[in-house]
PDB file of C-alpha atoms and ligand atoms in Angstrom:
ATOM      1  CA  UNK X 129       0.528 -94.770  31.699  1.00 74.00           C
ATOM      2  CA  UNK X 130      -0.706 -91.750  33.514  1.00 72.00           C
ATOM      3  CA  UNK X 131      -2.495 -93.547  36.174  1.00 75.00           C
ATOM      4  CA  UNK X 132      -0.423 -97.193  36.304  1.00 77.00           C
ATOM      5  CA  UNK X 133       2.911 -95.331  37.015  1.00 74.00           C
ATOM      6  CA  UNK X 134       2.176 -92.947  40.204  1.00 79.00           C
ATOM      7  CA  UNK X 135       0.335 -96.104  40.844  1.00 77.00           C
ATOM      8  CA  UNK X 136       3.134 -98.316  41.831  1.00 78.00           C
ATOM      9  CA  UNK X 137       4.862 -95.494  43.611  1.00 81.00           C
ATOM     10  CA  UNK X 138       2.121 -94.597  44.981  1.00 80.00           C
ATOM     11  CA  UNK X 139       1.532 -98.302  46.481  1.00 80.00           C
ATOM     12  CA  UNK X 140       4.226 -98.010  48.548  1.00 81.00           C
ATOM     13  CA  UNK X 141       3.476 -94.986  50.635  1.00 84.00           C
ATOM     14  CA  UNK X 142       0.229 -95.951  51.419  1.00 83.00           C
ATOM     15  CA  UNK X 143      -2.617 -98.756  50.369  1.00 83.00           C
ATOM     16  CA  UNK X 144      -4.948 -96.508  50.340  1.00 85.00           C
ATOM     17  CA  UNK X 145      -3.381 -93.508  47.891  1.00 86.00           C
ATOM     18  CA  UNK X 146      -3.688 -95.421  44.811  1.00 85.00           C
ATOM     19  CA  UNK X 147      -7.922 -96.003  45.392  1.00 87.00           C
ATOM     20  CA  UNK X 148      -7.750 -91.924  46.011  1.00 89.00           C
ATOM     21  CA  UNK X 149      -5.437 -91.066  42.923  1.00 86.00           C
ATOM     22  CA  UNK X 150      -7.848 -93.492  40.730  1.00 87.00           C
ATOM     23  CA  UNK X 151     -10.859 -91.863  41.978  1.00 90.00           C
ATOM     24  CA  UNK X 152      -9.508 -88.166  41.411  1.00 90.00           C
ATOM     25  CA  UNK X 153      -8.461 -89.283  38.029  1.00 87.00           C
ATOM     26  CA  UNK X 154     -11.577 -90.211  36.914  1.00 87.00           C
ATOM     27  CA  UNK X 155     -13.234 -87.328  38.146  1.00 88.00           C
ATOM     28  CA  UNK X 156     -10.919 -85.451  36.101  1.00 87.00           C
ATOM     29  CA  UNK X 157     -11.338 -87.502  33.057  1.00 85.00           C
ATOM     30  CA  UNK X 158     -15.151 -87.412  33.390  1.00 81.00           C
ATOM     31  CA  UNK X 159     -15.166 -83.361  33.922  1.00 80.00           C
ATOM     32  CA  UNK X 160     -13.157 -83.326  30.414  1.00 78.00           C
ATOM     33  CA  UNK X 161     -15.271 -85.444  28.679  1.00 77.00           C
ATOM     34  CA  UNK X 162     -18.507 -83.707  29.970  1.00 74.00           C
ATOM     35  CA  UNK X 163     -16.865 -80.502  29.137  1.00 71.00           C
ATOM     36  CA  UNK X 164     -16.214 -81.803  25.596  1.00 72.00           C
ATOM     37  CA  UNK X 165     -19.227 -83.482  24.928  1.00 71.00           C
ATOM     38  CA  UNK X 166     -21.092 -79.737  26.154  1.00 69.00           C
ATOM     39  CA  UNK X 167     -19.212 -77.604  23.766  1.00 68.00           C
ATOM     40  CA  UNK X 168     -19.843 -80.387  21.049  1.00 70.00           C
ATOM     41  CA  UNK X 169     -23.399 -79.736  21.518  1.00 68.00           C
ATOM     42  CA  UNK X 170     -23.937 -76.331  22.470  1.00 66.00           C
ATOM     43  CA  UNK X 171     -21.961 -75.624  18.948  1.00 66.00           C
ATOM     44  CA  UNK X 172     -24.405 -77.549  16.775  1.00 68.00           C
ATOM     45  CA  UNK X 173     -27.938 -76.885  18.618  1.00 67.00           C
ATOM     46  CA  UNK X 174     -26.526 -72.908  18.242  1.00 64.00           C
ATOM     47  CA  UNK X 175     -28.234 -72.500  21.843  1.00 67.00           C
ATOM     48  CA  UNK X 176     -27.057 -72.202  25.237  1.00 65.00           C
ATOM     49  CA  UNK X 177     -27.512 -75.762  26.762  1.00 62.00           C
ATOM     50  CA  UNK X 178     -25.964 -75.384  30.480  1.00 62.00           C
ATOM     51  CA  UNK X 179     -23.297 -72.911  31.378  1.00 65.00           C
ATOM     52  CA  UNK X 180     -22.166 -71.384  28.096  1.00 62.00           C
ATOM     53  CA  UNK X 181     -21.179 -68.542  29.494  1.00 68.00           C
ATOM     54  CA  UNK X 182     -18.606 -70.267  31.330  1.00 75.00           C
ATOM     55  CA  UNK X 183     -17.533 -72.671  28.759  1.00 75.00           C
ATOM     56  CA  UNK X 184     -16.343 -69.758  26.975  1.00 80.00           C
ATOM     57  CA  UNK X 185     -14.258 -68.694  29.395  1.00 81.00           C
ATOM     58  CA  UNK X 186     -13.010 -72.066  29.807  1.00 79.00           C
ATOM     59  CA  UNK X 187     -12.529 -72.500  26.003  1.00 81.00           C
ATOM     60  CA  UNK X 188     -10.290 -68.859  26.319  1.00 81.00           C
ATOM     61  CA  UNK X 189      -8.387 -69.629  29.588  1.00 81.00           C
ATOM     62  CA  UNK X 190      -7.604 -73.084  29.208  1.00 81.00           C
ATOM     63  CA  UNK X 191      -8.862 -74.755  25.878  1.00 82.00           C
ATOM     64  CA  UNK X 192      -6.952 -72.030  23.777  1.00 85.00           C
ATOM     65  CA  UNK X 193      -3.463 -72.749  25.056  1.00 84.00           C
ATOM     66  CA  UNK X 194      -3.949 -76.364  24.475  1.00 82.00           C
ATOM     67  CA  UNK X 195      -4.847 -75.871  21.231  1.00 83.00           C
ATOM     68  CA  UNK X 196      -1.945 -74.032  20.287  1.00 83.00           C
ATOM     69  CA  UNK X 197       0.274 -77.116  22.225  1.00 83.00           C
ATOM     70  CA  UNK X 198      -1.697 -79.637  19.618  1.00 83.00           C
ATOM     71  CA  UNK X 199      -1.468 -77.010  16.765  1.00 84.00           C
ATOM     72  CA  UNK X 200       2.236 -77.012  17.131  1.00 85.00           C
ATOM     73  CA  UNK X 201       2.453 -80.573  17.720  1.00 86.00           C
ATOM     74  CA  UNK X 202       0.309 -81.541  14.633  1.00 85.00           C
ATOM     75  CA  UNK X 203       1.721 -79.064  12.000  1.00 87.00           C
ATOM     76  CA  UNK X 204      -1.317 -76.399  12.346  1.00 86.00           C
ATOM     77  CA  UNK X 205      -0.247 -72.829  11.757  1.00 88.00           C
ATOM     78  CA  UNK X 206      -1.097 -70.505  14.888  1.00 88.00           C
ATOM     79  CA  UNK X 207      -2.769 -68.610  12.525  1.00 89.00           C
ATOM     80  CA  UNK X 208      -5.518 -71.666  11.646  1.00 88.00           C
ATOM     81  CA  UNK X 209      -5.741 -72.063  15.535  1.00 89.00           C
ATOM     82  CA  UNK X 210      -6.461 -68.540  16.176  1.00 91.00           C
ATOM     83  CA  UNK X 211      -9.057 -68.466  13.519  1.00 91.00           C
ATOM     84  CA  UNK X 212     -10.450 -71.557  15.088  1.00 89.00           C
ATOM     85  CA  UNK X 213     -10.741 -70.004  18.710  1.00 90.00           C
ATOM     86  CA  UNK X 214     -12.272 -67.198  16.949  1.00 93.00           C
ATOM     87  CA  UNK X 215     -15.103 -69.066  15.495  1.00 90.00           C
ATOM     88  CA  UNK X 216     -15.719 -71.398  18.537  1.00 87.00           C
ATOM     89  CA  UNK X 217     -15.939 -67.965  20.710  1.00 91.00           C
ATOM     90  CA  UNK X 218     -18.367 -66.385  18.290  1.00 92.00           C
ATOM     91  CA  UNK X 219     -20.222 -70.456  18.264  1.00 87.00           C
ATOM     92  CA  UNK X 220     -20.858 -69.525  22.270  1.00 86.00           C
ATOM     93  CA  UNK X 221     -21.762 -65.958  21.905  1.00 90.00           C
ATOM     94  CA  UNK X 222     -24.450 -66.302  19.903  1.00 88.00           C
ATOM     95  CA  UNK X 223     -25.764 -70.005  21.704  1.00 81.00           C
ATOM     96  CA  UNK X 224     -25.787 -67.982  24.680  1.00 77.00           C
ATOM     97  CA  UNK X 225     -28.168 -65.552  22.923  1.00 70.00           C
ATOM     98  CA  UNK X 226     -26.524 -62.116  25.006  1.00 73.00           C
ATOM     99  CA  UNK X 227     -29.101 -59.673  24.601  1.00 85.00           C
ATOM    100  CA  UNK X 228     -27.728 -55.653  24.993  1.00 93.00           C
ATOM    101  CA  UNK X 229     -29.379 -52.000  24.808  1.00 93.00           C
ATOM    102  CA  UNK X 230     -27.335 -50.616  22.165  1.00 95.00           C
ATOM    103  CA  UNK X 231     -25.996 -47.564  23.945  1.00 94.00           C
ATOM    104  CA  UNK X 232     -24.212 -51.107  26.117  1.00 96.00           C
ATOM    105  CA  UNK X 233     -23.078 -52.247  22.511  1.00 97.00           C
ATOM    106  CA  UNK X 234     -19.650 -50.776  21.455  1.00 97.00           C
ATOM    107  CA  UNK X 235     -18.222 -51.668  17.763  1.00 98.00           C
ATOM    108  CA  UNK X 236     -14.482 -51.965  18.051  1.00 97.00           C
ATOM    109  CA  UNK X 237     -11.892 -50.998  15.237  1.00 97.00           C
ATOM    110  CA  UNK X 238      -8.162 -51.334  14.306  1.00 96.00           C
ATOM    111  CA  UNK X 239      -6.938 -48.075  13.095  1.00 96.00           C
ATOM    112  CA  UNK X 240      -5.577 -49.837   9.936  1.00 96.00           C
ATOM    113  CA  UNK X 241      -8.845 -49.507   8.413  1.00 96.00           C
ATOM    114  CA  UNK X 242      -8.653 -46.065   7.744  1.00 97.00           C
ATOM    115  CA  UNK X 243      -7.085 -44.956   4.804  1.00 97.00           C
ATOM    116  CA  UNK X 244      -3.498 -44.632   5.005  1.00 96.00           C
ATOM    117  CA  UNK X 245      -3.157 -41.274   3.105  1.00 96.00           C
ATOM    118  CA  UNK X 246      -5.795 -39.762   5.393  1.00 97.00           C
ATOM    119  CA  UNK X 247      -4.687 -36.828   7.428  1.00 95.00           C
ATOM    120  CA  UNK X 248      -7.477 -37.162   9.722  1.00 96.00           C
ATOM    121  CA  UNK X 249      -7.183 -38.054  13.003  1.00 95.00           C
ATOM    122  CA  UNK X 250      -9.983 -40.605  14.320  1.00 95.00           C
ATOM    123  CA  UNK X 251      -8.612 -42.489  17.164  1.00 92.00           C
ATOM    124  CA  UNK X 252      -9.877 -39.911  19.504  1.00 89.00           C
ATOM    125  CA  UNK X 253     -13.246 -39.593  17.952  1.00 94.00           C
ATOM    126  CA  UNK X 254     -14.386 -41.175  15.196  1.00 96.00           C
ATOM    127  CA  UNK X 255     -16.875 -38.882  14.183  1.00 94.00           C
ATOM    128  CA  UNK X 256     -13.937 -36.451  13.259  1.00 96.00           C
ATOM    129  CA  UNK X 257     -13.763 -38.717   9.470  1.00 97.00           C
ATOM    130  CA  UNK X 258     -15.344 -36.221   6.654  1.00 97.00           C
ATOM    131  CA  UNK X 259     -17.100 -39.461   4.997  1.00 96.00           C
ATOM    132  CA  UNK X 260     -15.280 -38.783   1.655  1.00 97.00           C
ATOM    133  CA  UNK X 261     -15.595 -42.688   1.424  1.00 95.00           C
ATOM    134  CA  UNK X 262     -11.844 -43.707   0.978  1.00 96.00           C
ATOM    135  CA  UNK X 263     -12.258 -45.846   3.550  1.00 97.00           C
ATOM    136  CA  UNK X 264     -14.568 -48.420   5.129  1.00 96.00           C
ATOM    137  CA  UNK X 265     -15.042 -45.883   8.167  1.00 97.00           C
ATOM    138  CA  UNK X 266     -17.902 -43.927   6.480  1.00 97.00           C
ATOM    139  CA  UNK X 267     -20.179 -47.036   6.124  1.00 97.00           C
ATOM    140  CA  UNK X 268     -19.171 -47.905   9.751  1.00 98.00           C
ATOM    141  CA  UNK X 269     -20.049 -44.647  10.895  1.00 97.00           C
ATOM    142  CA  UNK X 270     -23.708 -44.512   8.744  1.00 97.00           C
ATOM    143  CA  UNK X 271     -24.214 -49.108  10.393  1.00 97.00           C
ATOM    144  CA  UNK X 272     -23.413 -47.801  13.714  1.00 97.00           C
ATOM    145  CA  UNK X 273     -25.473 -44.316  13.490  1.00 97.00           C
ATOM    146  CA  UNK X 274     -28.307 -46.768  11.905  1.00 97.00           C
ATOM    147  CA  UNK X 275     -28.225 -48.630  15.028  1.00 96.00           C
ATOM    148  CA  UNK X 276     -27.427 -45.862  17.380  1.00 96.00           C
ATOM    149  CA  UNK X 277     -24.862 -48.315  18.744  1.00 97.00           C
ATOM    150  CA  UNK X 278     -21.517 -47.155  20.245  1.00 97.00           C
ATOM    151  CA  UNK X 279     -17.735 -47.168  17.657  1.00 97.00           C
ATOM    152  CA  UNK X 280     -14.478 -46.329  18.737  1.00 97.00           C
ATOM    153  CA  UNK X 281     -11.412 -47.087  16.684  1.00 97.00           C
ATOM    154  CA  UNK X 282      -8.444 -48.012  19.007  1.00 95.00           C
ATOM    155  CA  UNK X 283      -4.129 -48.392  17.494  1.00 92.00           C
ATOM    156  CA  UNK X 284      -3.515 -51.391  19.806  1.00 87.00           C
ATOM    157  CA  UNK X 285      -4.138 -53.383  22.702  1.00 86.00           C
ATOM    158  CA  UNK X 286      -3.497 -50.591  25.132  1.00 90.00           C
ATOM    159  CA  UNK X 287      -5.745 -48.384  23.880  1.00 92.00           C
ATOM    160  CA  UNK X 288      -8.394 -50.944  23.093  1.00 93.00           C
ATOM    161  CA  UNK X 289      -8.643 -52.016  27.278  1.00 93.00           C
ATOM    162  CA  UNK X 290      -9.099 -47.967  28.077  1.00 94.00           C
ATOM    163  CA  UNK X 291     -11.580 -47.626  25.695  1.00 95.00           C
ATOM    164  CA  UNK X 292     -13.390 -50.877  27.724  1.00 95.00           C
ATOM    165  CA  UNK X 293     -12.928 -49.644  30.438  1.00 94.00           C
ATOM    166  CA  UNK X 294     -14.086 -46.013  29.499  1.00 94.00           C
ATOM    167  CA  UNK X 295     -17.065 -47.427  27.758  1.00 94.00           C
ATOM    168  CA  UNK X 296     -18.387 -49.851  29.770  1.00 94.00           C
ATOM    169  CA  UNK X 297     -19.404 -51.803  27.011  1.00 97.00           C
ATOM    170  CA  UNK X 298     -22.164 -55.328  27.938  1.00 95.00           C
ATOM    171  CA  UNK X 299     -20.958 -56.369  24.727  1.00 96.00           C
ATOM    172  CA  UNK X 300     -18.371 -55.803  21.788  1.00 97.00           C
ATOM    173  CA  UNK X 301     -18.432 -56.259  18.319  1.00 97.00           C
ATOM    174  CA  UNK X 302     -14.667 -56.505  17.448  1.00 97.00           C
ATOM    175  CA  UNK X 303     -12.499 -56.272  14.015  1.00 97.00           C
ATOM    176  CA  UNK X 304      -9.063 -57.023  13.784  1.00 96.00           C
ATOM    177  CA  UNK X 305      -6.489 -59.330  12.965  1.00 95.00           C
ATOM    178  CA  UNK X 306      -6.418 -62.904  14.447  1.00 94.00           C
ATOM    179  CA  UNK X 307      -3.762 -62.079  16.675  1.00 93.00           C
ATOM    180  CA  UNK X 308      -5.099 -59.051  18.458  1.00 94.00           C
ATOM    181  CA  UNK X 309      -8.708 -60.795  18.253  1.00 95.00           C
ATOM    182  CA  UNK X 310      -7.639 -63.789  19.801  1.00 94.00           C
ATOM    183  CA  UNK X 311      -6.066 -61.645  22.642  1.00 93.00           C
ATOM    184  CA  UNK X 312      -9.085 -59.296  22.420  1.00 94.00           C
ATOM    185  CA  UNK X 313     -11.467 -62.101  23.511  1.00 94.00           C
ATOM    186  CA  UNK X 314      -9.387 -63.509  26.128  1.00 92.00           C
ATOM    187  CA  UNK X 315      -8.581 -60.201  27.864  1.00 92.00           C
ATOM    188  CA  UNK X 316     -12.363 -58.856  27.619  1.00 93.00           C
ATOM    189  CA  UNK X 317     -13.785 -61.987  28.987  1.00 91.00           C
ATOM    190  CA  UNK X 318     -16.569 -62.183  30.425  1.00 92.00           C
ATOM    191  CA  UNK X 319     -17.931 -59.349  28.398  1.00 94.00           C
ATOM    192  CA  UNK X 320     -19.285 -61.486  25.204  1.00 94.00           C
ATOM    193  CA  UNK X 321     -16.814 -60.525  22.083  1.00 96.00           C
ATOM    194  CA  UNK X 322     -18.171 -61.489  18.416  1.00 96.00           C
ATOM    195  CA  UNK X 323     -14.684 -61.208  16.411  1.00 97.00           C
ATOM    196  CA  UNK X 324     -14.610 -60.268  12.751  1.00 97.00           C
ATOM    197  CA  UNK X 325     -11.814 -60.713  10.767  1.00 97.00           C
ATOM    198  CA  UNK X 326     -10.297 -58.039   8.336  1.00 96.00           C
ATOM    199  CA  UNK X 327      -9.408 -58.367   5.227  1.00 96.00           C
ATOM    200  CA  UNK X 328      -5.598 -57.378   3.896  1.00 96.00           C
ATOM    201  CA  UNK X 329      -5.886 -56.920   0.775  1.00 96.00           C
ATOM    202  CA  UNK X 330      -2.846 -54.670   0.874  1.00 95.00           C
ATOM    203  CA  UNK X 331      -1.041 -56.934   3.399  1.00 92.00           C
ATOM    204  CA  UNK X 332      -0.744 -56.564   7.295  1.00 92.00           C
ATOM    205  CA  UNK X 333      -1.594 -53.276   8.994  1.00 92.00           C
ATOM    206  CA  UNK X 334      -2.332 -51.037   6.002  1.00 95.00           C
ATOM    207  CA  UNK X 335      -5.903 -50.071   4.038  1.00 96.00           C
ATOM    208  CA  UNK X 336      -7.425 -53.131   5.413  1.00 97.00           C
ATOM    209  CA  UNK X 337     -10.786 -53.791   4.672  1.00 97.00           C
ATOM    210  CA  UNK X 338     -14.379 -55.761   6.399  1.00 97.00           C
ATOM    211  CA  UNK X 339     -17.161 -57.006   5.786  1.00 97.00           C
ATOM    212  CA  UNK X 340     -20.164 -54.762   6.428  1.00 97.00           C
ATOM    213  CA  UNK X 341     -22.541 -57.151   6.341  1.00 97.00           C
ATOM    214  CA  UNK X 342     -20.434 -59.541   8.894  1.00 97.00           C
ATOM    215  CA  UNK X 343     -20.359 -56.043  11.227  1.00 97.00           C
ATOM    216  CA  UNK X 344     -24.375 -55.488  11.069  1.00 97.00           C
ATOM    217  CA  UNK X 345     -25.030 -59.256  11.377  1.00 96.00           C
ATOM    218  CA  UNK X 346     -22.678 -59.239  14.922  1.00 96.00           C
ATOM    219  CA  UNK X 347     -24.653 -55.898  15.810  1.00 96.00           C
ATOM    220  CA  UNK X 348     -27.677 -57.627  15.417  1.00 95.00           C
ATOM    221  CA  UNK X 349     -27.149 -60.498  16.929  1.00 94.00           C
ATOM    222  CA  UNK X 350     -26.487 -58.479  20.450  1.00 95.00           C
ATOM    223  CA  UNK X 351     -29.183 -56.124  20.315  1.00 94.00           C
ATOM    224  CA  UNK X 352     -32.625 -56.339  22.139  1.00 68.00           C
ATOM    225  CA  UNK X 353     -35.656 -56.642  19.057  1.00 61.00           C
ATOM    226  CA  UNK X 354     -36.532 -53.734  20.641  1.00 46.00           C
ATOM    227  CA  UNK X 355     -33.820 -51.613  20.459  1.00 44.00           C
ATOM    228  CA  UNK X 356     -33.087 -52.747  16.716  1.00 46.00           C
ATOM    229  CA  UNK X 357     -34.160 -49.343  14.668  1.00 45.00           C
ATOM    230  CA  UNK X 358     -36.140 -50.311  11.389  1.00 40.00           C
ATOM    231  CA  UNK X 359     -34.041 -49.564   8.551  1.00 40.00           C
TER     232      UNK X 359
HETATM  233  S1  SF4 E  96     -13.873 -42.118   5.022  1.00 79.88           S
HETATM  234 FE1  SF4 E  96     -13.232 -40.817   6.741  1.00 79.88          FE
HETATM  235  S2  SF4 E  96     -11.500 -41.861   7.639  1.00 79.88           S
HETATM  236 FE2  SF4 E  96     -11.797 -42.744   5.607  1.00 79.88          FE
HETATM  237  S3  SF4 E  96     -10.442 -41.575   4.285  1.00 79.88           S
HETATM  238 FE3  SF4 E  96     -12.449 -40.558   4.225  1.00 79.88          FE
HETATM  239  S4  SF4 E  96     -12.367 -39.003   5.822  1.00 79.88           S
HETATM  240 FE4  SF4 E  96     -10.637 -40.392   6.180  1.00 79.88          FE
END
């Protein structure tokens, strides 16, 4: 239907426009199903085949939107769709195989991972946190010390960009929610994001919770062998 209606109108302004609109169509049609059939398999070889880098910002600019348009359109919460995103943009990150010093490699936190009761104030510096081990923080602190890698723990989106842009980051490790990953990734692009969900145990925004192990397996995946201290 796309192509045989404008093709009748078409007809009538000039012979020639409908051989033009076909051909521009199929270009168009081919460029999707090349881009498809790329992502397809740069997902399951887990390496960069051609362009990755720029899938990814593809997949966040214009993929992303569309699949919140089928998501609605098929019954799929946002929520499964953002979790989906997140997972294809991690898929690309690590095909592309980004390699970073780790002073370049900054691990990114929601403040609602530190304990809710505690009086101490870590969004300027996180090294402030006494490591009573309440929280999650302490065992950040220790991966990230480990690692000599780069942690900041932002309240929201605004602060999360300044901290970017203060940081200068080649590569984030982020944890947050789906909605402020999702938003994360596509804001940071083209720096490479791998997103980590939190858990909420407790519900949304309070004493949420990670997984370590998730954390130093993102870390690891960024860092240059050499740069990786033994543990
Ligand atoms: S580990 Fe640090 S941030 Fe968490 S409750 Fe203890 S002092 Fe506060």
């Amino acid at each position: 239907m796309l192509w045989y209606v404008p093709m009748v109108g078409l007809r009538n302004i000039h012979p020639f426009l409908p051989l033009l609109f076909t051909l521009i169509l199929a270009i168009l049609v081919f460029l999707m199903f090349s881009g498809g059939l790329l992502l397809v398999f740069t997902i399951l070889r887990g390496k960069d085949i051609f362009l990755s880098h720029k899938l990814r910002g593809l997949v966040a600019k214009v993929l992303f939107p569309f699949m919140i348009l089928m998501g609605r359109l098929f019954g799929v919460s946002k929520e499964k769709v953002k979790q989906s995103f997140i997972e294809l943009n991690n898929h690309l990150v690590r095909s592309n195989t980004h390699r970073t010093r780790p002073n370049r490699l900054l691990v990114l936190l929601p403040h609602c991972i530190q304990d809710f009761e505690c009086e101490i104030k870590i969004t300027g510096n996180v090294k402030n946190c006494k490591g009573c081990g309440k929280c999650e923080i302490k065992d950040l602190i220790e991966l990230t010390d480990q690692y000599q890698v780069k942690i900041a723990v932002a309240t929201g989106g605004t602060l999360a960009r300044r901290i970017i842009v203060e940081n200068r980051p080649e590569a984030i490790v982020a944890v947050a929610c789906e909605l402020d990953l999702t938003s994360g990734i596509q804001d940071s692009y083209p720096i490479p994001v791998i997103g980590i969900l939190n858990e909420r145990p407790h519900g949304p925004c309070i004493n949420t919770k990670v997984d370590i192990q998730k954390v130093k397996g993102a870390i690891l995946d960024f860092l240059e062998p050499q740069g990786v201290t033994t543990i």
